CSV table of C-alpha atoms in Angstrom, one decimal:
chain,number,residue,atom,x,y,z
E,1,MET,CA,0.0,0.0,0.0
E,2,THR,CA,1.5,3.4,-1.0
E,3,GLU,CA,0.7,6.8,0.3
E,4,GLY,CA,-2.8,7.9,-0.6
E,5,GLY,CA,-4.1,4.3,-0.4
E,6,LEU,CA,-2.9,3.2,-3.8
E,7,ARG,CA,-2.2,-0.6,-4.0
E,8,HIS,CA,0.5,-1.6,-6.4
E,9,PHE,CA,0.7,-5.1,-7.9
E,10,ARG,CA,2.9,-6.9,-10.3
E,11,ALA,CA,0.0,-7.4,-12.7
E,12,LEU,CA,-3.7,-6.6,-12.9
E,13,PHE,CA,-6.2,-8.6,-15.1
E,14,ILE,CA,-9.6,-7.0,-16.0
E,15,SER,CA,-12.2,-8.5,-18.3
E,16,ASP,CA,-15.8,-8.1,-19.4
E,17,VAL,CA,-16.3,-4.5,-18.5
E,18,HIS,CA,-18.9,-4.0,-21.4
E,19,LEU,CA,-18.4,-0.2,-21.8
E,20,GLY,CA,-21.4,0.9,-23.9
E,21,ALA,CA,-23.9,-1.3,-22.2
E,22,ARG,CA,-26.3,0.0,-19.6
E,23,GLY,CA,-25.4,-2.7,-17.2
E,24,CYS,CA,-21.7,-1.7,-17.1
E,25,GLN,CA,-20.6,-0.6,-13.6
E,26,ALA,CA,-18.2,2.0,-14.9
E,27,GLU,CA,-18.2,4.2,-11.8
E,28,LEU,CA,-17.1,1.3,-9.7
E,29,LEU,CA,-14.3,0.3,-12.1
E,30,LEU,CA,-13.1,3.9,-12.2
E,31,ASP,CA,-13.0,4.0,-8.5
E,32,PHE,CA,-11.1,0.7,-8.5
E,33,LEU,CA,-8.6,2.0,-10.9
E,34,ARG,CA,-7.9,5.1,-8.7
E,35,TYR,CA,-6.7,2.8,-5.9
E,36,HIS,CA,-5.0,0.0,-7.8
E,37,ASP,CA,-2.0,0.1,-10.1
E,38,ALA,CA,0.4,-2.5,-11.6
E,39,ASP,CA,3.5,-2.9,-13.7
E,40,THR,CA,1.4,-4.7,-16.3
E,41,ILE,CA,-2.4,-4.3,-16.9
E,42,TYR,CA,-4.2,-7.0,-19.0
E,43,LEU,CA,-7.5,-6.1,-20.6
E,44,VAL,CA,-8.9,-9.6,-21.1
E,45,GLY,CA,-11.6,-9.0,-23.6
E,46,ASP,CA,-15.1,-7.5,-23.8
E,47,ILE,CA,-13.9,-4.2,-22.5
E,48,VAL,CA,-16.1,-2.4,-25.0
E,49,ASP,CA,-19.4,-3.9,-25.9
E,50,GLY,CA,-19.5,-3.5,-29.7
E,51,TRP,CA,-22.6,-5.7,-29.9
E,52,ARG,CA,-24.6,-3.3,-27.7
E,53,LEU,CA,-23.3,-0.2,-29.3
E,54,ARG,CA,-24.3,-1.4,-32.8
E,55,SER,CA,-27.9,-1.8,-31.7
E,56,SER,CA,-28.2,1.4,-29.6
E,57,TRP,CA,-25.6,4.0,-28.8
E,58,TYR,CA,-25.0,4.4,-25.0
E,59,TRP,CA,-21.8,6.1,-23.9
E,60,PRO,CA,-22.1,8.2,-20.7
E,61,GLN,CA,-19.3,10.3,-19.2
E,62,ALA,CA,-18.3,7.5,-16.8
E,63,HIS,CA,-17.5,5.2,-19.7
E,64,ASN,CA,-15.3,7.9,-21.2
E,65,ASP,CA,-13.6,8.3,-17.9
E,66,VAL,CA,-12.7,4.6,-17.7
E,67,VAL,CA,-11.1,4.7,-21.1
E,68,GLN,CA,-9.2,7.9,-20.2
E,69,LYS,CA,-8.0,6.4,-16.9
E,70,LEU,CA,-6.6,3.3,-18.7
E,71,LEU,CA,-4.9,5.4,-21.3
E,72,ARG,CA,-3.4,7.5,-18.6
E,73,LYS,CA,-2.0,4.5,-16.8
E,74,ALA,CA,-0.4,3.4,-20.0
E,75,ARG,CA,1.1,6.8,-20.5
E,76,LYS,CA,2.5,6.7,-17.0
E,77,GLY,CA,4.4,3.5,-17.7
E,78,ALA,CA,2.1,0.6,-17.0
E,79,ARG,CA,2.5,-1.9,-19.9
E,80,THR,CA,-1.1,-2.5,-21.0
E,81,ILE,CA,-2.1,-5.5,-23.2
E,82,TYR,CA,-5.6,-5.7,-24.7
E,83,VAL,CA,-6.7,-9.2,-25.7
E,84,PRO,CA,-10.1,-8.7,-27.5
E,85,GLY,CA,-13.1,-10.8,-26.9
E,86,ASN,CA,-16.3,-11.5,-28.9
E,87,HIS,CA,-18.0,-8.3,-27.9
E,88,ASP,CA,-15.0,-6.1,-28.9
E,89,GLU,CA,-14.1,-8.4,-31.9
E,90,PHE,CA,-13.7,-5.3,-34.1
E,91,LEU,CA,-10.3,-4.9,-32.5
E,92,ARG,CA,-9.2,-8.3,-33.8
E,93,GLU,CA,-8.3,-6.7,-37.0
E,94,TYR,CA,-5.5,-4.8,-35.2
E,95,TYR,CA,-3.4,-7.6,-33.7
E,96,GLY,CA,0.2,-6.5,-33.3
E,97,THR,CA,-0.6,-2.8,-33.2
E,98,HIS,CA,-0.7,-0.2,-30.5
E,99,PHE,CA,-3.0,2.6,-29.6
E,100,GLY,CA,-2.3,5.2,-26.9
E,101,GLY,CA,0.4,2.9,-25.5
E,102,ILE,CA,-1.9,-0.1,-25.4
E,103,GLU,CA,-0.9,-3.3,-27.2
E,104,VAL,CA,-3.5,-5.4,-29.0
E,105,ALA,CA,-2.8,-9.2,-29.0
E,106,GLU,CA,-4.7,-12.3,-29.9
E,107,ARG,CA,-3.3,-14.0,-26.8
E,108,HIS,CA,-0.4,-13.5,-24.5
E,109,ILE,CA,1.9,-15.6,-22.3
E,110,HIS,CA,2.3,-13.9,-18.9
E,111,ALA,CA,5.4,-14.9,-17.0
E,112,GLY,CA,4.6,-15.0,-13.3
E,113,ALA,CA,7.0,-13.8,-10.6
E,114,ASP,CA,7.6,-17.5,-9.7
E,115,GLY,CA,8.5,-18.4,-13.3
E,116,ARG,CA,5.2,-20.0,-14.1
E,117,ARG,CA,3.7,-19.3,-17.5
E,118,TYR,CA,0.1,-18.3,-17.9
E,119,LEU,CA,-1.9,-18.2,-21.2
E,120,VAL,CA,-4.0,-15.0,-21.2
E,121,ILE,CA,-7.0,-15.4,-23.5
E,122,HIS,CA,-10.6,-14.1,-23.4
E,123,GLY,CA,-12.1,-17.6,-24.0
E,124,ASP,CA,-14.9,-17.1,-26.4
E,125,HIS,CA,-13.2,-19.2,-29.1
E,126,PHE,CA,-13.9,-22.2,-26.9
E,127,ASP,CA,-17.6,-21.4,-26.4
E,128,LEU,CA,-19.6,-23.5,-28.8
E,129,VAL,CA,-22.6,-21.2,-28.5
E,130,VAL,CA,-20.5,-18.3,-29.7
E,131,THR,CA,-18.6,-20.1,-32.4
E,132,GLN,CA,-21.4,-22.4,-33.8
E,133,ALA,CA,-24.6,-20.5,-33.1
E,134,ARG,CA,-24.0,-16.8,-33.0
E,135,TRP,CA,-27.8,-16.1,-33.2
E,136,LEU,CA,-28.2,-18.0,-30.0
E,137,ALA,CA,-25.3,-16.1,-28.4
E,138,HIS,CA,-27.0,-12.8,-29.4
E,139,LEU,CA,-30.3,-14.0,-28.0
E,140,GLY,CA,-28.7,-15.0,-24.8
E,141,ASP,CA,-27.0,-11.6,-24.6
E,142,TYR,CA,-30.4,-9.8,-24.8
E,143,ALA,CA,-31.8,-12.2,-22.1
E,144,TYR,CA,-28.8,-11.5,-19.9
E,145,THR,CA,-29.2,-7.7,-20.4
E,146,ALA,CA,-32.9,-8.0,-19.3
E,147,ALA,CA,-31.8,-10.0,-16.2
E,148,ILE,CA,-29.3,-7.2,-15.4
E,149,ALA,CA,-32.0,-4.6,-15.6
E,150,ILE,CA,-34.3,-6.5,-13.3
E,151,ASN,CA,-31.4,-7.1,-10.9
E,152,ARG,CA,-30.6,-3.4,-10.9
E,153,VAL,CA,-34.2,-2.5,-9.8
E,154,PHE,CA,-34.1,-5.3,-7.2
E,155,ASN,CA,-30.9,-4.1,-5.7
E,156,SER,CA,-32.1,-0.5,-5.6
E,157,LEU,CA,-34.9,-1.8,-3.3
E,158,ARG,CA,-32.5,-3.8,-1.2
E,159,ARG,CA,-30.3,-0.7,-0.6
E,160,ARG,CA,-33.4,1.2,0.6
E,161,PHE,CA,-33.9,-1.4,3.3
E,162,GLY,CA,-30.2,-1.5,4.2
E,163,PHE,CA,-29.2,-4.8,2.5
E,164,GLY,CA,-26.1,-5.3,0.4
E,165,TYR,CA,-25.7,-6.1,-3.3
E,166,TRP,CA,-27.1,-9.5,-4.5
E,167,SER,CA,-26.5,-10.9,-8.0
E,168,LEU,CA,-29.5,-12.7,-9.7
E,169,SER,CA,-27.5,-14.3,-12.5
E,170,GLN,CA,-24.6,-15.3,-10.2
E,171,TRP,CA,-27.2,-17.1,-8.0
E,172,ALA,CA,-28.7,-18.8,-11.0
E,173,LYS,CA,-25.3,-19.9,-12.2
E,174,HIS,CA,-24.7,-21.7,-8.9
E,175,LYS,CA,-28.2,-23.2,-8.7
E,176,VAL,CA,-29.1,-24.2,-12.2
E,177,LYS,CA,-27.5,-27.5,-13.2
E,178,ASN,CA,-27.0,-26.6,-16.8
E,179,ALA,CA,-25.2,-23.4,-16.0
E,180,VAL,CA,-23.0,-25.2,-13.5
E,181,ASN,CA,-22.2,-27.8,-16.1
E,182,TYR,CA,-21.5,-25.1,-18.7
E,183,ILE,CA,-19.0,-23.4,-16.4
E,184,GLY,CA,-17.3,-26.7,-15.7
E,185,GLU,CA,-16.9,-27.6,-19.3
E,186,PHE,CA,-15.6,-24.2,-20.2
E,187,GLU,CA,-13.0,-24.4,-17.5
E,188,LYS,CA,-11.9,-27.9,-18.6
E,189,THR,CA,-11.6,-26.7,-22.3
E,190,LEU,CA,-9.5,-23.7,-21.3
E,191,VAL,CA,-7.2,-25.9,-19.2
E,192,ILE,CA,-6.7,-28.2,-22.2
E,193,GLU,CA,-5.7,-25.1,-24.3
E,194,ALA,CA,-3.2,-24.1,-21.6
E,195,ARG,CA,-1.6,-27.5,-21.7
E,196,ARG,CA,-1.5,-27.3,-25.5
E,197,ASN,CA,0.5,-24.1,-25.2
E,198,ALA,CA,2.9,-25.6,-22.6
E,199,ALA,CA,1.6,-23.2,-20.0
E,200,ASP,CA,1.2,-23.7,-16.3
E,201,GLY,CA,-2.1,-21.9,-16.1
E,202,VAL,CA,-4.7,-20.0,-18.0
E,203,ILE,CA,-6.2,-16.5,-17.3
E,204,CYS,CA,-9.4,-15.7,-19.1
E,205,GLY,CA,-12.8,-14.0,-18.9
E,206,HIS,CA,-16.0,-14.4,-21.0
E,207,ILE,CA,-18.3,-16.3,-18.6
E,208,HIS,CA,-18.5,-13.6,-15.9
E,209,HIS,CA,-17.6,-16.0,-13.2
E,210,ALA,CA,-14.5,-15.1,-11.2
E,211,ALA,CA,-12.4,-18.1,-10.0
E,212,ILE,CA,-9.0,-19.4,-9.1
E,213,HIS,CA,-8.4,-23.1,-8.7
E,214,ASN,CA,-6.3,-26.1,-9.7
E,215,GLU,CA,-9.0,-28.7,-10.0
E,216,PHE,CA,-7.9,-30.0,-13.4
E,217,GLY,CA,-4.1,-30.1,-12.7
E,218,VAL,CA,-3.5,-26.7,-14.3
E,219,THR,CA,-4.2,-23.3,-12.6
E,220,TYR,CA,-7.4,-21.9,-13.9
E,221,ILE,CA,-8.1,-18.1,-13.3
E,222,ASN,CA,-11.1,-16.2,-14.5
E,223,CYS,CA,-11.3,-12.4,-14.0
E,224,GLY,CA,-15.0,-12.2,-13.6
E,225,ASP,CA,-16.7,-9.0,-14.8
E,226,TRP,CA,-17.7,-5.4,-14.2
E,227,VAL,CA,-21.4,-5.8,-14.9
E,228,GLU,CA,-22.3,-7.7,-11.7
E,229,SER,CA,-19.5,-9.1,-9.6
E,230,CYS,CA,-17.1,-6.2,-10.1
E,231,THR,CA,-14.0,-8.4,-9.8
E,232,ALA,CA,-10.4,-8.2,-11.0
E,233,ILE,CA,-7.4,-10.5,-10.6
E,234,ALA,CA,-4.2,-9.2,-9.1
E,235,GLU,CA,-0.8,-10.8,-9.0
E,236,HIS,CA,1.3,-10.0,-6.0
E,237,PRO,CA,5.1,-9.5,-6.2
E,238,ASP,CA,5.6,-13.1,-4.9
E,239,GLY,CA,3.5,-14.6,-7.7
E,240,ARG,CA,0.4,-15.1,-5.7
E,241,PHE,CA,-2.9,-14.4,-7.4
E,242,GLU,CA,-5.9,-12.8,-5.7
E,243,ILE,CA,-9.5,-12.1,-6.7
E,244,ILE,CA,-10.4,-8.5,-5.7
E,245,THR,CA,-14.1,-7.7,-5.4
E,246,TRP,CA,-15.1,-4.0,-5.6
E,247,THR,CA,-18.9,-3.7,-5.3
E,248,THR,CA,-18.9,-0.5,-3.2
E,249,MET,CA,-17.3,2.9,-3.7
E,250,SER,CA,-14.1,3.5,-1.8
E,251,PRO,CA,-14.5,5.7,1.3
E,252,HIS,CA,-11.3,7.7,0.4
E,253,GLY,CA,-11.9,11.4,0.1
E,254,ASP,CA,-9.5,12.3,-2.7
E,255,SER,CA,-11.5,10.8,-5.6
E,256,ASP,CA,-12.8,14.2,-6.7
E,257,ARG,CA,-9.3,15.6,-6.8
E,258,GLU,CA,-8.1,12.8,-9.0
E,259,MET,CA,-11.1,13.3,-11.3
E,260,GLU,CA,-10.2,16.9,-11.6
E,261,SER,CA,-6.6,15.9,-12.4
E,262,ASP,CA,-7.8,13.5,-15.1
E,263,ALA,CA,-9.9,16.3,-16.6
E,264,GLU,CA,-6.9,18.7,-16.7
E,265,ILE,CA,-4.9,16.1,-18.5
E,266,ALA,CA,-7.7,15.6,-21.1
E,267,HIS,CA,-7.9,19.4,-21.5
E,268,ALA,CA,-4.2,19.7,-22.0
E,269,ALA,CA,-4.3,17.1,-24.7
E,270,GLY,CA,-6.7,19.2,-26.7
E,271,GLY,CA,-9.9,18.9,-24.8
E,272,ALA,CA,-10.8,15.5,-26.3
E,273,VAL,CA,-11.8,12.8,-23.9
E,274,ALA,CA,-11.1,9.2,-25.0
E,275,GLY,CA,-14.2,7.3,-26.0
E,276,ALA,CA,-15.3,4.3,-28.0
E,277,SER,CA,-14.4,5.9,-31.3
E,278,ASP,CA,-11.0,6.9,-29.9
E,279,LEU,CA,-10.1,3.3,-29.4
E,280,VAL,CA,-10.5,2.6,-33.1
E,281,ASP,CA,-9.1,5.9,-34.3
E,282,ALA,CA,-5.9,5.5,-32.2
E,283,VAL,CA,-5.2,2.2,-33.9
């Protein structure tokens, strides 16, 4: 922990933010980024929700602020690697290029502090629904969005009565047999891919279910998401991995000052705030 409450890690892994979707918890992610930093930051797919933006444009200031914050961290020296997923597949045309200091890669091998090798990949290529039945994937996406909207109203009522956040879809994933089986099969498939790449583990996203385990003989790590669970994976200097859950705003009082600082940087750069179009234009 550094002065001002900033926690610095060897690496941070963030996936499934879905900027451009109404369910995105951009304010919480921005708050998380203010108090967490790393030598290397991995954006493990579905950071921008191109599917949602194509059907209806939604890009509030908080979503701009998240992009600006990530670009700022890259400018300040954090190596930032973007591994696109299925929702931001438009970036797959730019493998091997950089924008704003952010590298775009199909996959990456992360070398842990302990010498272990981890395959970093979003994971949608190993989801048969996405690869073989895109219409069903889109249908499921709309159903998921509806569930998030219902969950948002439900949690608003819970807060009024003093209760904490509760995730409808996370509960369903644990209770519904088919969902549990789907998660298990996805994990096994990703572990097989890690072995095929001679890696000691795999770090992925896609299914919005944060996890760290070694149940299949290879370390499986999933970053979770910033729609419901608001989780990220952090690697400590000793090579230990941790799931960080950030479902409430930090009580620190200097957030407004940092927001003002970010705004000053954007103004100094010409007044343009990074947004969805900036991600493509910068490439």
